[in-house]
């Protein structure tokens, strides 16, 4: 029988290895709501202004030019630091013209989740700080924008912002970017889903108090600044060579048509509200007459020594409609105001060009 080797003898003399359990995954407890405000110091600092990166501006301009009119929208990514909301990246959201809202919303949610996951994997900013929306002629008041911004202000830390990009101003050579947030009074009425006459008076709401504008700055690096400077020099040379054929901008007729459509929509909505108000007044008058007759009848019965009739619930006998929602009417009035301001700006610029051309011809 062969003698065991030295390695085997040493292995036999060593104690048997005990099977140690695998370390469990660490567990993290959620921060209590009472402590979140103490830990998150930046949340208590008010938002002073919004800073857009030059790359974000280029992306929004490109998306607005390639997408159909007023359909370009997307998410803004960045962080808020010391009262400044720094927007460092963005990505567009797909536009769907179908009427299947459920499928569209689910697809949009999956797309957003996938994009944010991909950005996180490449160590890029993946914190949503708001969204952008392209518009024409400055008319951006609509139900969809208000609902989206209300959701963002409820879930995001500083409430998020909506950056409005006016395509018409860009076509004239002036890139227009404005940042807005919903006011606290409007947000309070929106949470209560109450936009009747009493609520509008109590919250002092008009179309001009729905949104509040936040100062916006654009930050560019030297390379982008030199590139834009070259583009501006080329555009100036082409303009001086081509000359000006018309003092009025080409969008003036479109602006007039948009203003007329906004006024028609506002008048239609006001007609519907007036009809509902008259219906409510008729039902309330019927209920008041019924209560007055019942009181007179009870007074007569008491005078005759008879027991009075029991009081009945008027709301069961008469179906008094609820007061109509005036949010849509207020938004349409905001569109009319935006079109009117755009028309005033375009006409004033056109008049200056006309007088300048006349002075040049007389010289």
Short mmCIF file of C-alpha atoms in Angstrom, two decimals:
data_model
loop_
_atom_site.label_atom_id
_atom_site.label_comp_id
_atom_site.label_asym_id
_atom_site.label_seq_id
_atom_site.Cartn_x
_atom_site.Cartn_y
_atom_site.Cartn_z
CA UNK A 1 0.00 0.00 0.00
CA UNK A 2 1.47 3.35 -1.08
CA UNK A 3 2.14 5.92 1.59
CA UNK A 4 0.00 9.04 1.33
CA UNK A 5 1.65 12.11 -0.12
CA UNK A 6 2.64 15.07 2.01
CA UNK A 7 -0.04 17.30 0.37
CA UNK A 8 -2.76 14.77 1.19
CA UNK A 9 -1.51 14.50 4.77
CA UNK A 10 -1.58 18.27 5.21
CA UNK A 11 -5.06 18.50 3.70
CA UNK A 12 -6.32 15.81 6.08
CA UNK A 13 -4.85 17.61 9.09
CA UNK A 14 -6.60 20.91 8.27
CA UNK A 15 -10.06 21.48 9.82
CA UNK A 16 -13.02 21.14 7.52
CA UNK A 17 -14.30 24.41 6.06
CA UNK A 18 -17.68 25.35 7.39
CA UNK A 19 -20.22 26.49 4.84
CA UNK A 20 -20.77 30.19 5.64
CA UNK A 21 -24.06 31.68 4.55
CA UNK A 22 -24.00 34.25 1.77
CA UNK A 23 -24.23 37.84 2.99
CA UNK A 24 -27.73 39.24 2.70
CA UNK A 25 -28.45 42.26 0.56
CA UNK A 26 -28.48 45.54 2.46
CA UNK A 27 -31.89 47.02 3.18
CA UNK A 28 -32.59 50.73 3.00
CA UNK A 29 -35.35 52.44 4.90
CA UNK A 30 -37.27 55.30 3.33
CA UNK A 31 -36.61 58.76 4.71
CA UNK A 32 -39.56 59.89 6.84
CA UNK A 33 -41.55 62.80 5.52
CA UNK A 34 -40.76 64.80 8.65
CA UNK A 35 -37.01 64.47 7.97
CA UNK A 36 -37.00 64.99 4.21
CA UNK A 37 -37.27 68.77 4.52
CA UNK A 38 -34.38 68.88 6.97
CA UNK A 39 -32.10 66.72 4.82
CA UNK A 40 -33.03 68.31 1.46
CA UNK A 41 -31.82 71.86 2.03
CA UNK A 42 -32.12 72.86 -1.65
CA UNK A 43 -35.88 72.31 -1.59
CA UNK A 44 -36.34 75.24 0.79
CA UNK A 45 -34.45 77.67 -1.48
CA UNK A 46 -36.84 79.49 -3.84
CA UNK A 47 -36.29 79.20 -7.58
CA UNK A 48 -34.81 82.45 -8.93
CA UNK A 49 -34.19 81.71 -12.61
CA UNK A 50 -33.80 78.95 -15.19
CA UNK A 51 -30.56 78.34 -17.06
CA UNK A 52 -30.73 76.55 -20.42
CA UNK A 53 -27.64 74.94 -21.86
CA UNK A 54 -26.80 75.77 -25.46
CA UNK A 55 -27.12 72.13 -26.45
CA UNK A 56 -30.67 72.05 -25.07
CA UNK A 57 -31.56 75.13 -27.11
CA UNK A 58 -30.17 73.48 -30.26
CA UNK A 59 -32.13 70.28 -29.59
CA UNK A 60 -35.40 72.16 -29.08
CA UNK A 61 -34.88 74.21 -32.24
CA UNK A 62 -34.13 71.09 -34.27
CA UNK A 63 -37.13 69.21 -32.88
CA UNK A 64 -39.49 72.15 -33.49
CA UNK A 65 -38.32 72.46 -37.09
CA UNK A 66 -38.66 68.75 -37.90
CA UNK A 67 -41.92 68.01 -36.05
CA UNK A 68 -45.39 69.18 -37.16
CA UNK A 69 -46.50 72.57 -35.89
CA UNK A 70 -47.23 72.86 -32.12
CA UNK A 71 -46.61 69.10 -31.64
CA UNK A 72 -42.95 69.30 -30.57
CA UNK A 73 -42.66 68.58 -26.87
CA UNK A 74 -40.21 66.75 -24.64
CA UNK A 75 -38.66 66.46 -21.20
CA UNK A 76 -36.00 68.69 -19.65
CA UNK A 77 -33.24 67.14 -17.53
CA UNK A 78 -30.87 68.75 -15.07
CA UNK A 79 -30.72 69.80 -11.43
CA UNK A 80 -31.61 72.73 -9.22
CA UNK A 81 -28.75 74.22 -7.23
CA UNK A 82 -28.78 77.32 -5.04
CA UNK A 83 -31.97 78.74 -6.54
CA UNK A 84 -30.95 78.07 -10.14
CA UNK A 85 -32.63 75.40 -12.25
CA UNK A 86 -29.86 74.21 -14.58
CA UNK A 87 -31.21 72.40 -17.64
CA UNK A 88 -28.32 70.45 -19.13
CA UNK A 89 -30.09 67.94 -21.42
CA UNK A 90 -33.40 67.12 -23.03
CA UNK A 91 -35.02 64.55 -25.27
CA UNK A 92 -38.16 64.72 -27.42
CA UNK A 93 -41.30 62.73 -26.80
CA UNK A 94 -43.09 60.95 -29.64
CA UNK A 95 -46.18 62.58 -31.09
CA UNK A 96 -49.27 60.44 -31.71
CA UNK A 97 -52.24 61.62 -33.73
CA UNK A 98 -54.43 58.59 -32.96
CA UNK A 99 -57.43 58.75 -30.67
CA UNK A 100 -56.39 55.79 -28.49
CA UNK A 101 -55.43 57.76 -25.39
CA UNK A 102 -54.76 54.74 -23.17
CA UNK A 103 -52.34 53.07 -25.56
CA UNK A 104 -50.66 56.39 -26.31
CA UNK A 105 -50.13 57.21 -22.64
CA UNK A 106 -48.76 53.73 -21.90
CA UNK A 107 -46.36 53.88 -24.84
CA UNK A 108 -45.22 57.36 -23.81
CA UNK A 109 -44.59 56.19 -20.23
CA UNK A 110 -42.55 53.20 -21.43
CA UNK A 111 -40.57 55.43 -23.78
CA UNK A 112 -39.76 57.90 -20.99
CA UNK A 113 -38.69 55.11 -18.64
CA UNK A 114 -36.45 53.56 -21.31
CA UNK A 115 -34.81 56.88 -22.18
CA UNK A 116 -34.15 57.78 -18.53
CA UNK A 117 -32.67 54.32 -17.90
CA UNK A 118 -30.38 54.65 -20.92
CA UNK A 119 -29.21 58.10 -19.82
CA UNK A 120 -28.48 56.77 -16.34
CA UNK A 121 -26.39 53.94 -17.77
CA UNK A 122 -24.11 56.39 -19.61
CA UNK A 123 -23.73 58.56 -16.47
CA UNK A 124 -25.77 61.44 -17.92
CA UNK A 125 -28.30 63.67 -16.16
CA UNK A 126 -31.51 61.73 -15.68
CA UNK A 127 -33.41 63.98 -13.26
CA UNK A 128 -36.56 65.43 -14.81
CA UNK A 129 -36.92 69.15 -14.05
CA UNK A 130 -39.76 70.02 -16.45
CA UNK A 131 -40.78 69.85 -20.08
CA UNK A 132 -40.75 72.04 -23.18
CA UNK A 133 -43.54 72.82 -25.62
CA UNK A 134 -43.39 74.41 -29.06
CA UNK A 135 -46.12 76.87 -29.96
CA UNK A 136 -47.01 79.33 -32.70
CA UNK A 137 -47.81 83.01 -32.35
CA UNK A 138 -47.42 82.91 -28.58
CA UNK A 139 -50.72 81.11 -27.93
CA UNK A 140 -49.81 78.30 -25.55
CA UNK A 141 -52.82 78.31 -23.21
CA UNK A 142 -54.46 74.88 -23.42
CA UNK A 143 -55.79 72.15 -21.16
CA UNK A 144 -53.00 69.66 -21.90
CA UNK A 145 -50.21 72.04 -20.91
CA UNK A 146 -51.94 72.98 -17.65
CA UNK A 147 -52.57 69.35 -16.68
CA UNK A 148 -48.98 68.27 -17.43
CA UNK A 149 -47.49 71.18 -15.50
CA UNK A 150 -49.82 70.51 -12.55
CA UNK A 151 -48.55 66.91 -12.38
CA UNK A 152 -44.93 68.07 -12.51
CA UNK A 153 -45.41 70.70 -9.80
CA UNK A 154 -46.96 68.08 -7.55
CA UNK A 155 -44.26 65.42 -7.99
CA UNK A 156 -41.01 67.30 -8.66
CA UNK A 157 -39.04 68.96 -5.89
CA UNK A 158 -39.15 72.56 -7.10
CA UNK A 159 -42.29 71.91 -9.10
CA UNK A 160 -40.54 71.89 -12.44
CA UNK A 161 -40.99 74.42 -15.21
CA UNK A 162 -42.43 74.50 -18.70
CA UNK A 163 -40.26 76.14 -21.36
CA UNK A 164 -42.29 77.65 -24.20
CA UNK A 165 -40.61 77.95 -27.59
CA UNK A 166 -42.34 80.22 -30.10
CA UNK A 167 -41.78 78.90 -33.63
CA UNK A 168 -43.08 82.09 -35.24
CA UNK A 169 -40.54 84.30 -33.50
CA UNK A 170 -37.77 81.90 -34.50
CA UNK A 171 -38.84 82.13 -38.14
CA UNK A 172 -38.42 85.91 -37.88
CA UNK A 173 -34.88 85.48 -36.58
CA UNK A 174 -35.57 85.86 -32.86
CA UNK A 175 -35.34 82.61 -30.90
CA UNK A 176 -38.01 82.86 -28.22
CA UNK A 177 -37.74 80.81 -25.01
CA UNK A 178 -39.81 81.57 -21.92
CA UNK A 179 -40.12 79.63 -18.64
CA UNK A 180 -43.38 79.41 -16.69
CA UNK A 181 -44.86 77.80 -13.59
CA UNK A 182 -48.41 77.57 -12.30
CA UNK A 183 -49.31 80.05 -9.59
CA UNK A 184 -50.13 78.80 -6.10
CA UNK A 185 -53.70 80.14 -6.26
CA UNK A 186 -54.43 78.36 -9.52
CA UNK A 187 -52.82 75.15 -8.27
CA UNK A 188 -55.01 75.24 -5.16
CA UNK A 189 -58.16 75.62 -7.28
CA UNK A 190 -56.95 72.87 -9.64
CA UNK A 191 -56.45 70.41 -6.79
CA UNK A 192 -60.00 71.08 -5.61
CA UNK A 193 -61.32 70.74 -9.19
CA UNK A 194 -63.32 73.89 -8.61
CA UNK A 195 -63.43 76.58 -11.28
CA UNK A 196 -66.90 78.01 -10.75
CA UNK A 197 -67.59 81.71 -10.30
CA UNK A 198 -67.20 81.63 -6.51
CA UNK A 199 -63.87 79.80 -6.72
CA UNK A 200 -62.50 82.23 -9.32
CA UNK A 201 -63.45 85.17 -7.12
CA UNK A 202 -62.01 83.62 -3.95
CA UNK A 203 -58.71 82.72 -5.62
CA UNK A 204 -58.68 85.93 -7.70
CA UNK A 205 -58.06 83.97 -10.88
CA UNK A 206 -57.95 85.38 -14.38
CA UNK A 207 -56.17 84.19 -17.48
CA UNK A 208 -53.19 86.36 -16.55
CA UNK A 209 -52.82 84.76 -13.10
CA UNK A 210 -52.66 81.13 -14.26
CA UNK A 211 -48.94 81.11 -15.00
CA UNK A 212 -46.06 83.07 -13.58
CA UNK A 213 -42.95 83.70 -15.68
CA UNK A 214 -39.48 82.87 -14.39
CA UNK A 215 -36.37 84.64 -15.71
CA UNK A 216 -34.50 82.48 -18.20
CA UNK A 217 -30.84 82.56 -19.19
CA UNK A 218 -28.99 80.66 -21.91
CA UNK A 219 -25.48 79.40 -21.21
CA UNK A 220 -23.19 78.62 -24.13
CA UNK A 221 -19.62 77.41 -24.34
CA UNK A 222 -16.99 79.22 -26.47
CA UNK A 223 -17.18 76.65 -29.28
CA UNK A 224 -20.94 77.05 -29.69
CA UNK A 225 -20.67 80.83 -29.43
CA UNK A 226 -18.18 80.95 -32.29
CA UNK A 227 -20.39 78.66 -34.37
CA UNK A 228 -23.45 80.86 -33.79
CA UNK A 229 -21.39 83.94 -34.55
CA UNK A 230 -20.47 82.50 -37.95
CA UNK A 231 -24.11 81.72 -38.66
CA UNK A 232 -25.21 85.24 -37.74
CA UNK A 233 -22.61 86.80 -40.04
CA UNK A 234 -23.78 84.62 -42.93
CA UNK A 235 -27.42 85.46 -42.27
CA UNK A 236 -26.67 89.21 -42.12
CA UNK A 237 -24.87 89.10 -45.45
CA UNK A 238 -27.69 87.21 -47.16
CA UNK A 239 -30.31 89.61 -45.77
CA UNK A 240 -28.46 92.69 -46.97
CA UNK A 241 -28.09 91.17 -50.44
CA UNK A 242 -31.70 90.01 -50.74
CA UNK A 243 -33.35 93.13 -49.30
CA UNK A 244 -36.85 93.41 -47.87
CA UNK A 245 -39.80 92.95 -50.19
CA UNK A 246 -42.59 93.35 -47.64
CA UNK A 247 -42.76 95.19 -44.36
CA UNK A 248 -45.32 92.86 -42.88
CA UNK A 249 -44.14 89.41 -41.82
CA UNK A 250 -45.51 86.41 -43.74
CA UNK A 251 -47.20 85.13 -40.56
CA UNK A 252 -49.42 88.21 -40.24
CA UNK A 253 -52.31 86.64 -42.16
CA UNK A 254 -51.95 83.42 -40.15
CA UNK A 255 -51.99 85.52 -36.98
CA UNK A 256 -55.21 87.21 -38.06
CA UNK A 257 -56.80 83.83 -38.78
CA UNK A 258 -55.66 82.41 -35.42
CA UNK A 259 -57.10 85.41 -33.58
CA UNK A 260 -60.43 85.00 -35.36
CA UNK A 261 -60.56 81.28 -34.50
CA UNK A 262 -59.70 81.98 -30.86
CA UNK A 263 -62.46 84.60 -30.63
CA UNK A 264 -64.98 82.20 -32.23
CA UNK A 265 -64.01 79.47 -29.77
CA UNK A 266 -64.34 81.86 -26.84
CA UNK A 267 -67.77 83.06 -27.99
CA UNK A 268 -68.95 79.45 -28.41
CA UNK A 269 -67.75 78.53 -24.92
CA UNK A 270 -69.38 81.62 -23.45
CA UNK A 271 -72.65 80.70 -25.20
CA UNK A 272 -72.54 77.23 -23.66
CA UNK A 273 -71.85 78.69 -20.22
CA UNK A 274 -74.73 81.15 -20.62
CA UNK A 275 -77.12 78.33 -21.58
CA UNK A 276 -76.09 76.25 -18.55
CA UNK A 277 -76.41 79.28 -16.29
CA UNK A 278 -79.96 79.93 -17.52
CA UNK A 279 -80.85 76.27 -16.95
CA UNK A 280 -79.48 76.42 -13.40
CA UNK A 281 -81.44 79.63 -12.74
CA UNK A 282 -84.69 78.02 -13.96
CA UNK A 283 -84.25 74.96 -11.74
CA UNK A 284 -83.38 77.09 -8.74
CA UNK A 285 -86.44 79.28 -9.34
CA UNK A 286 -88.64 76.18 -9.40
CA UNK A 287 -87.12 74.97 -6.13
CA UNK A 288 -87.53 78.38 -4.47
CA UNK A 289 -91.19 78.59 -5.58
CA UNK A 290 -91.84 75.10 -4.19
CA UNK A 291 -90.29 76.02 -0.83
CA UNK A 292 -92.31 79.28 -0.67
CA UNK A 293 -95.57 77.48 -1.44
CA UNK A 294 -94.82 74.85 1.20
CA UNK A 295 -94.15 77.56 3.80
CA UNK A 296 -97.43 79.31 2.96
CA UNK A 297 -99.31 76.02 3.14
CA UNK A 298 -97.79 75.19 6.53
CA UNK A 299 -98.64 78.64 7.84
CA UNK A 300 -102.26 78.15 6.77
CA UNK A 301 -102.44 74.71 8.38
CA UNK A 302 -100.99 76.02 11.65
CA UNK A 303 -103.59 78.81 11.65
CA UNK A 304 -106.32 76.19 11.18
CA UNK A 305 -104.91 74.08 14.02
CA UNK A 306 -103.60 71.35 11.74
CA UNK A 307 -100.08 69.88 11.95
CA UNK A 308 -97.65 71.27 9.35
CA UNK A 309 -96.50 69.15 6.45
CA UNK A 310 -92.97 67.71 6.71
CA UNK A 311 -90.23 69.50 4.86
CA UNK A 312 -88.89 67.60 1.87
CA UNK A 313 -85.44 67.58 0.38
CA UNK A 314 -85.52 69.99 -2.55
CA UNK A 315 -82.48 68.41 -4.22
CA UNK A 316 -84.40 65.15 -4.65
CA UNK A 317 -87.39 66.84 -6.23
CA UNK A 318 -85.47 69.19 -8.53
CA UNK A 319 -82.25 68.27 -10.32
CA UNK A 320 -80.24 71.48 -10.09
CA UNK A 321 -77.14 71.14 -12.28
CA UNK A 322 -73.75 72.04 -10.87
CA UNK A 323 -72.23 75.33 -11.91
CA UNK A 324 -70.19 74.88 -15.11
CA UNK A 325 -66.42 74.77 -15.17
CA UNK A 326 -64.98 78.06 -16.42
CA UNK A 327 -61.39 76.85 -16.91
CA UNK A 328 -61.74 76.29 -20.66
CA UNK A 329 -63.26 79.74 -21.11
CA UNK A 330 -60.39 81.29 -19.16
CA UNK A 331 -57.79 79.46 -21.27
CA UNK A 332 -59.46 80.56 -24.52
CA UNK A 333 -59.42 84.14 -23.29
CA UNK A 334 -55.70 83.73 -22.63
CA UNK A 335 -55.22 82.58 -26.23
CA UNK A 336 -57.08 85.65 -27.50
CA UNK A 337 -54.82 87.89 -25.40
CA UNK A 338 -51.68 86.12 -26.68
CA UNK A 339 -52.78 86.49 -30.33
CA UNK A 340 -53.62 90.14 -29.76
CA UNK A 341 -50.20 90.86 -28.26
CA UNK A 342 -48.47 89.04 -31.11
CA UNK A 343 -50.49 91.03 -33.64
CA UNK A 344 -49.61 94.29 -31.90
CA UNK A 345 -45.91 93.42 -31.98
CA UNK A 346 -45.98 92.33 -35.64
CA UNK A 347 -47.93 95.41 -36.77
CA UNK A 348 -45.66 97.83 -34.90
CA UNK A 349 -42.58 96.26 -36.49
CA UNK A 350 -44.25 96.40 -39.90
CA UNK A 351 -45.11 100.07 -39.52
CA UNK A 352 -41.51 100.91 -38.61
CA UNK A 353 -40.29 99.07 -41.72
CA UNK A 354 -42.84 100.86 -43.91
CA UNK A 355 -41.78 104.31 -42.72
CA UNK A 356 -38.11 103.36 -43.09
CA UNK A 357 -38.69 102.17 -46.66
CA UNK A 358 -40.62 105.33 -47.50
CA UNK A 359 -37.83 107.50 -46.10
CA UNK A 360 -35.27 105.53 -48.12
CA UNK A 361 -37.25 105.95 -51.33
CA UNK A 362 -37.72 109.69 -50.83
CA UNK A 363 -34.03 110.20 -50.16
#
